[in-house]
XYZ file of C-alpha atoms in Angstrom:
660
model
C -5.265 -31.708 42.610
C -4.695 -30.907 39.026
C -6.484 -27.550 39.445
C -4.314 -26.663 42.465
C -1.155 -27.572 40.493
C -2.411 -25.448 37.605
C -3.052 -22.411 39.755
C 0.246 -22.757 41.528
C 2.065 -23.161 38.206
C 0.568 -19.954 36.887
C 1.512 -18.169 40.175
C 5.070 -19.468 39.974
C 5.383 -18.654 36.212
C 3.458 -15.378 36.287
C 6.287 -13.672 34.436
C 5.926 -16.048 31.551
C 2.201 -15.786 31.731
C 2.198 -12.004 31.485
C 4.859 -12.038 28.786
C 2.727 -14.432 26.588
C -0.350 -12.293 27.312
C 1.353 -9.117 26.300
C 2.939 -10.667 23.162
C -0.354 -12.084 21.922
C -2.166 -8.790 22.722
C 0.334 -6.902 20.587
C 0.071 -9.445 17.836
C -3.684 -9.146 18.015
C -3.619 -5.351 17.848
C -1.270 -5.535 14.785
C -3.392 -8.224 13.040
C -6.637 -6.408 13.594
C -5.271 -2.970 12.713
C -3.595 -4.104 9.390
C -6.568 -6.350 8.382
C -9.126 -3.540 8.886
C -6.915 -1.031 7.165
C -6.096 -3.152 4.106
C -9.528 -4.708 3.792
C -11.240 -1.248 4.055
C -8.782 0.100 1.453
C -9.841 -2.843 -0.802
C -13.504 -2.067 -0.222
C -12.840 1.523 -1.192
C -11.196 0.425 -4.444
C -14.149 -1.917 -5.173
C -16.615 0.845 -4.388
C -14.911 3.175 -6.805
C -14.962 0.504 -9.557
C -18.531 -0.389 -8.947
C -19.691 3.154 -9.842
C -19.412 2.055 -13.499
C -19.318 5.482 -15.015
C -19.016 5.350 -18.798
C -18.948 9.136 -19.691
C -17.227 12.206 -18.421
C -18.080 15.654 -19.758
C -16.936 19.203 -19.136
C -19.336 21.845 -20.557
C -20.750 25.395 -20.048
C -23.447 25.756 -17.365
C -25.674 28.020 -19.556
C -29.047 26.686 -20.730
C -28.664 23.299 -18.923
C -30.782 21.969 -16.094
C -29.725 18.939 -14.003
C -33.250 17.463 -14.241
C -32.923 17.329 -17.968
C -29.609 15.508 -17.791
C -30.847 12.992 -15.210
C -33.444 11.830 -17.715
C -30.664 10.582 -20.013
C -28.262 9.158 -17.499
C -27.541 8.126 -13.925
C -25.468 10.957 -12.487
C -22.483 10.001 -10.305
C -21.022 13.459 -10.056
C -22.419 16.917 -10.875
C -20.264 19.927 -10.008
C -20.720 23.492 -11.061
C -17.122 24.836 -11.158
C -14.422 27.301 -12.227
C -10.740 26.250 -12.604
C -8.644 28.011 -10.074
C -5.581 27.725 -7.799
C -5.472 26.350 -4.266
C -2.592 27.336 -2.030
C -1.555 24.938 0.742
C 1.780 25.217 2.599
C 3.085 27.634 -0.053
C 2.357 24.953 -2.719
C 0.014 25.783 -5.664
C -2.524 23.252 -6.888
C -4.660 23.635 -9.950
C -8.135 22.315 -9.258
C -11.791 22.519 -10.178
C -13.344 24.692 -7.494
C -17.119 24.528 -7.291
C -20.431 23.542 -5.630
C -22.255 20.258 -6.267
C -22.044 16.632 -5.218
C -20.326 13.335 -6.055
C -21.392 9.809 -5.130
C -18.363 7.624 -4.621
C -17.117 5.194 -2.042
C -20.730 4.509 -1.021
C -21.013 8.051 0.194
C -22.772 11.119 -1.157
C -20.160 13.864 -0.845
C -21.278 17.542 -1.135
C -19.984 21.020 -0.198
C -20.350 21.970 3.482
C -22.803 24.747 4.351
C -20.243 26.821 6.278
C -16.995 28.493 5.176
C -15.170 25.231 4.888
C -14.326 22.826 1.985
C -14.198 19.209 0.962
C -11.173 18.166 -1.104
C -10.967 15.218 -3.527
C -7.906 13.953 -5.309
C -5.247 16.077 -3.387
C -3.295 13.638 -1.232
C -1.099 16.164 0.491
C -4.081 18.018 1.882
C -5.493 16.322 4.924
C -8.590 16.631 6.926
C -8.241 19.551 9.367
C -5.681 21.452 7.248
C -6.157 24.985 6.171
C -5.779 26.240 2.600
C -6.217 29.517 0.823
C -9.062 29.869 -1.678
C -9.849 33.133 -3.464
C -7.381 34.830 -0.998
C -9.493 33.463 1.874
C -8.306 30.963 4.541
C -10.687 28.027 4.759
C -10.598 24.778 6.642
C -10.680 21.271 5.047
C -13.361 19.278 6.819
C -12.584 16.229 4.805
C -10.066 15.072 2.136
C -11.223 12.101 0.123
C -9.520 9.554 -2.052
C -10.390 10.257 -5.709
C -8.256 8.648 -8.450
C -8.410 11.392 -11.081
C -6.021 13.825 -12.746
C -8.582 16.647 -11.986
C -8.575 17.471 -8.316
C -11.889 18.889 -6.964
C -12.547 21.388 -4.192
C -16.197 21.561 -3.036
C -17.029 25.069 -1.663
C -20.670 26.257 -1.295
C -19.685 29.862 -2.148
C -18.216 28.921 -5.481
C -20.680 29.662 -8.394
C -18.916 28.265 -11.371
C -19.704 28.753 -15.102
C -18.821 25.173 -16.149
C -20.161 21.762 -15.212
C -18.225 18.609 -14.510
C -20.473 15.560 -15.189
C -19.565 11.931 -14.433
C -22.322 9.560 -15.284
C -23.589 6.190 -16.412
C -25.560 6.558 -19.658
C -27.372 3.910 -21.597
C -26.853 5.898 -24.795
C -23.781 8.074 -24.405
C -24.157 9.441 -27.949
C -27.616 10.709 -27.218
C -26.444 12.485 -24.112
C -23.593 14.152 -25.960
C -25.949 15.257 -28.721
C -28.314 16.748 -26.192
C -25.495 18.699 -24.496
C -24.088 19.784 -27.755
C -27.411 21.258 -28.881
C -27.750 23.295 -25.617
C -24.308 24.432 -24.626
C -20.520 24.491 -25.416
C -18.650 21.182 -24.646
C -15.062 21.364 -23.686
C -14.126 17.744 -23.099
C -15.896 14.396 -23.567
C -14.476 11.105 -22.497
C -16.506 7.922 -23.047
C -15.588 4.503 -21.673
C -16.666 1.312 -23.445
C -18.227 -1.556 -21.565
C -18.472 0.582 -18.432
C -14.704 0.942 -18.273
C -14.121 4.044 -16.151
C -11.111 6.264 -15.507
C -8.283 4.344 -13.898
C -10.317 1.193 -13.489
C -7.304 -0.972 -14.756
C -5.107 0.673 -12.089
C -7.814 0.237 -9.427
C -8.146 -3.463 -10.274
C -4.325 -3.776 -10.045
C -4.419 -1.980 -6.673
C -7.158 -4.355 -5.479
C -4.884 -7.339 -6.336
C -1.947 -5.592 -4.671
C -3.779 -5.053 -1.377
C -5.099 -8.605 -1.460
C -1.536 -10.010 -1.817
C -0.043 -7.863 0.820
C -2.913 -8.772 3.205
C -2.272 -12.528 2.534
C 1.487 -12.190 3.096
C 0.820 -10.219 6.355
C -1.665 -12.646 7.821
C 0.586 -15.606 6.856
C 3.505 -13.911 8.726
C 1.288 -13.258 11.806
C 0.025 -16.814 11.668
C 3.594 -18.152 11.857
C 4.353 -15.746 14.805
C 1.431 -17.331 16.726
C 2.496 -20.869 15.921
C 6.111 -20.177 16.599
C 5.224 -18.576 19.984
C 3.128 -21.583 20.928
C 6.021 -24.048 20.099
C 8.540 -21.950 22.041
C 6.245 -21.783 25.038
C 5.828 -25.561 25.053
C 9.621 -26.048 24.675
C 10.263 -23.879 27.741
C 8.398 -26.481 30.000
C 10.835 -29.320 28.970
C 12.613 -29.569 32.334
C 9.573 -29.265 34.518
C 7.587 -31.718 32.474
C 10.522 -34.148 32.487
C 10.677 -34.160 36.280
C 6.867 -34.505 36.729
C 6.718 -37.432 34.242
C 9.723 -38.998 35.939
C 7.848 -39.007 39.359
C 4.775 -40.670 37.641
C 2.289 -37.891 36.734
C 0.152 -39.236 33.818
C 0.258 -37.695 30.376
C -3.186 -36.314 30.574
C -2.370 -34.305 33.639
C 0.905 -32.916 32.038
C -0.974 -32.026 28.964
C -3.571 -30.018 30.914
C -0.876 -28.140 32.800
C 0.980 -27.203 29.726
C -2.082 -26.683 27.525
C -4.146 -24.743 30.055
C -1.460 -22.233 31.078
C -0.671 -21.206 27.541
C -4.224 -21.199 26.172
C -5.395 -19.045 29.030
C -2.656 -16.438 28.613
C -2.615 -16.491 24.787
C -6.416 -16.366 24.239
C -6.855 -13.665 26.925
C -4.114 -11.539 25.401
C -5.502 -12.006 21.873
C -9.115 -11.079 22.949
C -7.876 -7.927 24.706
C -6.011 -6.857 21.567
C -9.067 -7.130 19.207
C -11.049 -4.014 20.388
C -7.814 -2.065 20.758
C -6.711 -2.843 17.204
C -10.115 -2.254 15.796
C -10.401 1.176 17.554
C -6.982 2.260 16.391
C -7.810 1.327 12.781
C -11.211 3.052 13.009
C -9.596 6.235 14.325
C -6.999 6.293 11.584
C -9.531 5.548 8.808
C -11.863 8.306 9.814
C -8.967 10.687 9.799
C -7.837 9.579 6.402
C -9.326 9.839 2.927
C -11.636 6.836 3.305
C -15.179 7.349 4.521
C -16.376 5.114 7.500
C -19.152 3.664 5.309
C -16.633 1.297 3.629
C -14.951 0.037 6.860
C -14.821 -3.784 6.574
C -15.479 -5.634 9.902
C -16.468 -8.931 8.224
C -13.007 -9.875 7.114
C -11.446 -9.010 10.427
C -14.119 -11.144 12.210
C -13.284 -14.182 9.996
C -9.572 -13.545 10.560
C -10.000 -13.470 14.357
C -11.955 -16.718 14.406
C -9.353 -18.373 12.261
C -6.486 -17.106 14.561
C -8.137 -18.221 17.754
C -8.676 -21.694 16.216
C -5.014 -21.754 15.230
C -4.004 -20.776 18.840
C -6.048 -23.648 20.258
C -4.741 -26.193 17.690
C -1.181 -25.157 18.087
C -1.312 -25.606 21.898
C -2.667 -29.129 21.320
C 0.881 -29.899 20.243
C 1.571 -30.222 23.967
C -0.399 -33.454 23.992
C 1.961 -34.992 21.255
C 4.982 -33.378 22.887
C 4.200 -34.828 26.318
C 3.355 -38.342 25.004
C 6.835 -38.517 23.402
C 8.651 -37.159 26.362
C 10.926 -39.853 27.956
C 11.834 -39.548 31.635
C 15.125 -41.324 31.062
C 17.010 -40.718 27.803
C 20.352 -42.007 26.742
C 20.504 -39.433 24.052
C 20.783 -36.237 26.140
C 23.171 -34.649 23.651
C 20.947 -35.531 20.731
C 18.005 -34.035 22.626
C 19.820 -30.797 23.281
C 20.992 -30.631 19.627
C 17.352 -31.231 18.508
C 16.101 -28.388 20.710
C 18.738 -26.116 19.315
C 17.728 -27.205 15.736
C 14.109 -26.420 16.626
C 14.942 -22.950 17.864
C 16.926 -22.313 14.720
C 14.035 -23.372 12.454
C 11.549 -21.206 14.399
C 13.775 -18.105 14.237
C 14.557 -18.528 10.541
C 10.877 -19.117 9.690
C 9.881 -16.069 11.704
C 12.503 -13.943 10.010
C 11.484 -15.200 6.522
C 7.719 -14.757 6.896
C 8.038 -11.364 8.706
C 10.590 -10.253 6.101
C 8.448 -11.027 3.186
C 5.558 -8.510 3.876
C 7.927 -5.842 5.292
C 10.485 -5.926 2.510
C 7.844 -6.405 -0.189
C 5.987 -3.250 1.076
C 9.262 -1.288 1.189
C 10.507 -2.429 -2.201
C 7.099 -1.536 -3.695
C 6.757 1.688 -1.967
C 10.362 3.173 -2.523
C 10.104 3.456 -6.394
C 6.937 5.539 -5.977
C 8.845 8.027 -3.810
C 11.497 8.301 -6.559
C 9.085 9.118 -9.418
C 10.612 11.970 -11.510
C 8.738 15.056 -12.565
C 8.343 16.370 -16.170
C 11.445 16.992 -18.338
C 9.969 20.521 -18.790
C 8.141 23.039 -16.730
C 4.624 22.358 -18.014
C 2.699 19.815 -20.138
C -0.524 21.018 -21.744
C -3.276 18.816 -23.206
C -5.935 20.296 -25.613
C -6.150 22.093 -28.965
C -2.541 23.445 -28.570
C -2.352 24.477 -32.147
C -4.229 27.688 -31.120
C -1.474 28.563 -28.635
C 1.615 30.707 -29.179
C 3.913 29.112 -26.555
C 7.340 27.796 -27.466
C 7.940 24.099 -26.931
C 7.505 20.698 -28.513
C 4.074 20.338 -30.151
C 2.711 16.868 -30.674
C -0.303 14.725 -31.446
C -1.968 12.451 -28.861
C -4.468 9.638 -29.143
C -5.346 6.241 -27.687
C -4.816 2.921 -29.311
C -4.560 -0.855 -28.934
C -1.215 -2.455 -28.800
C -0.468 -6.023 -29.989
C 2.664 -8.053 -29.708
C 3.242 -11.735 -30.401
C 0.033 -11.846 -32.402
C -2.440 -10.770 -29.739
C -3.776 -7.560 -28.358
C -2.174 -6.826 -25.020
C -3.092 -3.370 -23.706
C -4.602 0.048 -24.329
C -1.829 2.647 -24.820
C -1.369 6.371 -25.324
C 0.247 7.240 -28.670
C 2.283 10.386 -28.685
C 3.651 11.790 -31.907
C 6.426 14.459 -32.082
C 8.718 15.829 -34.796
C 12.083 14.266 -35.166
C 13.721 17.636 -34.431
C 11.905 18.047 -31.023
C 14.060 19.521 -28.334
C 12.519 18.437 -25.013
C 10.844 15.066 -25.723
C 14.000 13.243 -26.776
C 15.490 13.881 -23.346
C 13.040 11.364 -21.849
C 14.764 8.389 -23.636
C 16.829 6.755 -21.004
C 17.840 3.598 -22.903
C 18.452 3.344 -26.743
C 17.875 6.452 -28.954
C 15.249 8.858 -30.265
C 13.127 8.015 -33.308
C 14.400 8.790 -36.797
C 11.388 7.799 -38.920
C 7.700 6.917 -38.800
C 8.242 3.137 -38.248
C 10.399 3.558 -35.106
C 9.026 4.140 -31.590
C 10.055 4.844 -28.002
C 8.057 2.909 -25.392
C 7.577 3.495 -21.671
C 9.590 1.330 -19.302
C 6.356 0.316 -17.700
C 5.053 -1.081 -20.937
C 8.340 -2.907 -21.620
C 8.168 -4.453 -18.132
C 4.547 -5.372 -18.438
C 4.878 -7.045 -21.852
C 8.432 -8.251 -21.674
C 9.515 -5.984 -24.579
C 13.057 -4.804 -25.459
C 14.870 -2.619 -27.839
C 14.701 -4.115 -31.256
C 11.293 -5.800 -30.820
C 8.345 -5.076 -33.104
C 4.817 -4.067 -31.915
C 1.555 -3.245 -33.741
C -0.635 -0.341 -32.724
C -4.234 0.040 -33.884
C -4.782 3.661 -34.733
C -7.343 5.505 -36.992
C -8.855 2.235 -38.234
C -5.629 0.278 -39.143
C -2.662 -1.434 -37.746
C 0.829 0.129 -37.816
C 4.062 -1.748 -37.097
C 6.725 -0.047 -35.042
C 10.295 -1.013 -34.149
C 11.299 -0.203 -30.624
C 14.487 1.953 -30.599
C 14.300 3.434 -27.181
C 12.804 3.206 -23.656
C 11.472 6.190 -21.587
C 11.211 6.536 -17.851
C 8.577 9.335 -18.006
C 5.350 8.225 -16.348
C 2.650 9.550 -18.859
C -0.645 7.835 -19.578
C -0.547 5.453 -16.559
C 2.920 4.409 -17.590
C 1.767 2.727 -20.846
C 2.488 4.719 -23.975
C 4.477 4.935 -27.287
C 6.259 7.909 -28.674
C 6.787 8.050 -32.465
C 7.256 10.779 -35.089
C 4.533 13.101 -36.331
C 2.305 11.839 -39.276
C 0.506 14.113 -41.816
C -3.041 15.040 -40.982
C -2.721 14.653 -37.063
C -3.861 17.592 -35.054
C -1.480 18.756 -32.249
C -3.092 17.853 -28.780
C -0.156 18.011 -26.488
C 2.570 20.591 -25.717
C 5.786 20.177 -23.691
C 7.181 23.601 -22.771
C 9.913 25.011 -20.529
C 8.488 28.503 -20.515
C 7.501 30.256 -17.364
C 3.640 30.617 -17.445
C 2.025 33.152 -15.163
C -0.908 32.180 -12.951
C -3.161 34.330 -15.098
C -2.097 32.410 -18.266
C -2.570 29.108 -16.558
C -6.104 30.063 -15.285
C -6.965 31.232 -18.857
C -5.905 27.942 -20.244
C -7.860 25.970 -17.694
C -10.928 28.098 -18.315
C -10.780 27.320 -21.998
C -10.752 23.491 -21.404
C -6.936 22.831 -21.451
C -5.372 20.498 -18.949
C -2.196 21.917 -17.479
C 0.333 20.061 -15.368
C 3.476 21.558 -13.867
C 6.522 19.602 -13.158
C 6.012 20.272 -9.478
C 2.522 18.689 -9.144
C 3.052 16.029 -11.768
C 4.477 13.495 -9.381
C 1.740 14.377 -6.703
C -0.995 13.619 -9.256
C 0.453 10.217 -10.089
C 0.809 9.442 -6.408
C -2.691 10.534 -5.742
C -3.952 7.753 -8.026
C -2.338 5.155 -5.829
C -3.011 7.065 -2.556
C -4.655 4.209 -0.754
C -1.424 2.216 -1.018
C 1.077 4.963 -0.170
C -0.676 6.490 2.936
C -0.662 3.154 4.767
C 2.851 1.945 4.009
C 4.599 3.667 6.979
C 2.062 2.449 9.572
C 2.022 -1.023 8.059
C 5.794 -1.359 8.582
C 5.573 0.089 12.121
C 2.883 -2.350 13.145
C 4.679 -5.432 11.668
C 7.873 -4.332 13.500
C 5.966 -4.220 16.792
C 4.549 -7.754 16.164
C 8.020 -8.925 15.290
C 9.465 -7.530 18.567
C 6.607 -9.028 20.545
C 6.931 -12.537 19.040
C 10.763 -12.576 19.293
C 10.601 -11.399 22.926
C 8.075 -14.164 23.816
C 10.279 -16.750 22.127
C 13.391 -15.413 23.954
C 11.592 -15.432 27.260
C 10.541 -19.103 26.680
C 14.127 -19.927 25.791
C 15.419 -18.281 28.976
C 12.963 -20.307 31.056
C 14.066 -23.560 29.301
C 17.737 -22.728 30.275
C 17.138 -20.889 33.537
C 19.277 -23.272 35.631
C 22.264 -22.799 33.313
C 21.813 -19.015 33.299
C 21.451 -18.928 37.086
C 24.640 -21.008 37.458
C 26.543 -18.563 35.255
C 25.372 -15.604 37.302
C 26.330 -17.411 40.492
C 29.939 -17.831 39.489
C 30.230 -14.204 38.445
C 29.504 -14.183 34.733
C 28.259 -10.680 33.825
C 24.578 -10.328 32.704
C 25.734 -8.846 29.394
C 27.515 -12.070 28.528
C 24.321 -14.148 29.088
C 22.305 -11.620 27.087
C 24.671 -11.715 24.093
C 25.005 -15.527 24.352
C 21.262 -15.917 24.244
C 20.579 -13.123 21.834
C 23.049 -14.114 19.175
C 21.292 -17.454 18.710
C 17.829 -16.017 18.318
C 18.830 -12.786 16.411
C 21.397 -14.612 14.231
C 18.832 -17.064 12.902
C 16.081 -14.372 12.643
C 18.489 -12.192 10.465
C 19.314 -15.167 8.259
C 15.647 -15.704 7.565
C 14.953 -11.963 7.073
C 17.712 -11.448 4.507
C 16.873 -14.660 2.781
C 13.336 -13.146 2.180
C 14.755 -10.158 0.270
C 15.373 -11.821 -3.082
C 11.903 -13.415 -2.987
C 10.382 -10.065 -1.920
C 12.158 -8.226 -4.731
C 10.388 -10.485 -7.305
C 7.053 -10.171 -5.562
C 7.431 -6.385 -5.169
C 8.150 -5.935 -8.898
C 5.083 -7.978 -9.863
C 2.922 -6.078 -7.478
C 4.278 -2.720 -8.498
C 3.387 -3.483 -12.149
C -0.213 -3.915 -10.993
C -0.323 -0.440 -9.355
C 1.952 1.745 -11.521
C 4.411 0.258 -13.986
C 7.785 1.333 -12.482
C 11.004 -0.737 -12.340
C 12.686 -1.465 -9.038
C 15.951 0.184 -9.631
C 19.290 -0.221 -7.851
C 18.690 3.128 -6.156
C 15.299 1.956 -4.939
C 16.823 -1.254 -3.474
C 19.453 0.760 -1.677
C 16.907 3.070 -0.209
C 14.739 0.091 0.840
C 17.750 -1.568 2.482
C 18.356 1.569 4.417
C 14.738 1.385 5.771
C 15.165 -2.402 6.418
C 18.365 -2.012 8.338
C 16.853 0.824 10.427
C 13.996 -1.583 11.309
C 16.307 -4.421 12.122
C 18.422 -2.170 14.419
C 15.203 -1.321 16.283
C 14.263 -4.974 16.577
C 17.835 -5.909 17.736
C 18.128 -3.141 20.311
C 14.579 -3.762 21.654
C 15.089 -7.525 21.957
C 18.554 -7.167 23.676
C 17.066 -4.563 26.113
C 14.232 -6.932 27.030
C 16.622 -9.868 27.356
C 18.772 -7.854 29.756
C 15.815 -6.902 31.787
C 14.677 -10.559 32.084
C 18.147 -11.964 32.846
C 18.937 -9.291 35.319
C 15.728 -10.132 37.229
C 16.625 -13.787 37.625
C 16.729 -14.812 41.296
C 19.908 -17.043 41.562
C 19.016 -18.533 45.009
C 15.397 -19.313 44.001
C 16.359 -20.884 40.773
C 19.243 -23.081 42.120
C 17.789 -24.252 45.395
């Protein structure tokens, strides 16, 4: 008897059954897609950190054999290259063009054997694109994530005269001495305690991804629970009548429990392979190799969500047991149901708004990164050059404030009468003497420093105290740097110039070991180092919007079923469908919008803390306005989609069938 009733109930409520199935399928697709994308991105970051390179060298290829080098270190990257220009969509990029291999992201990457190339560290060049190399059009077979300020193009026809070596050496000094005895060294970077280039930023990025993943899964979890509660509430009238005629609580629980669990679990299971497939296709097209795709995390997440679906439907048992066939508090019951709906919609808005607005508020400042205050910045022995501009010294140092060492910083020293560099000061003023300094805004945010504070910098074997007189928005040295005035005895290692440099001059500088950055590609180089985050931001927001529309539609459908007699009566006396749609929609959307906008202040704080982990940028008023523009666009899509779905449902109500 119970089975027959269960089957008839599904047949009668097939619209609700299909609605719930589709909603959970879409939620499952979004959950699996986002989880695989974010967890795989995290694996890529961990894989890069785990390489543990502690030395990076650029040197002449003459008189050097790779077998001799491999005896002194574990080689992670060995590329024979020449510096050159890559042309893509009329945009020039300076890169190391050569033949060799690099072992990162659990993958051994080498140059293809045909007339195609592999690109590392150029985020705007995608797999399948075409670029011009040595006046020849070549196809990019793969573009990989590589957090470095030296983009690499692997091309088997390139026979370079220099070697790029990234390695893990037990005795870095011994390796340097060996190379120095055999060839000319252009650049040596050593990293203590296996600290490698950008490892601090990578670790911050790992924490960022982990936090966003937690916020996202929390929001999706709430969508599932809210959908379960709304589905159970929609059965109120029917369960009330069945209990009134004497059907036991166990039978009522099976009817309500079985219908929802069949539709929700089926929909969720259907969505798993679809979401995994979409994520796999997107990852293989992106800069992450398939070898780091994470299926373990998504498997654990799916088990957890299926358990939550089952446990949330068990609420029907408690709901049925408390249901009274005759109640003297009908108005109170109606008021309680309205309060429950309001709580559900506000909670959904809050916990969907948190990941979406946090992502947008974190992403937008990155799109607003300024270029250089000049046309080029050149690193190297610039004293040998005869190019007009601001010449300065550059070195690394440890910064201490409040009595403890806080962070490694870049120390830039320029003359007081510099012309270009003072323009980077956005707050305060330029330095007047050796004991004053301008600090980056990222450093100020990270350490809570302000104009007038004192800091100590460990340089050349001693501590020097500086008073902060200005703050700069220029994003040099990972956003953590200090600018002060030139001191006697320091060699110029950096040049800011506004001169127009020809391609021939730039190539000559690169060939002689200088690092040259133009204002045009400066922003792209910074964004490349946080590429894993930026490339997924748009798809993340799209997927969360789809999940939000699916959940709200399912909640709205359940609310219509709970009030279907009232709606049918209104339609019977000639009330237009649009009135019913607006009446129903304003309750759901109003509470959802309250929750969504309430999440923005919390999201702003979260986004600022997360942004400091990736790249130390402030969330400016301009960034907030731009983010709000995106948010309002998303909310308009949600509102229009939900009202269209409500109109379709209400228009399809059969008045005679529902009122007979």
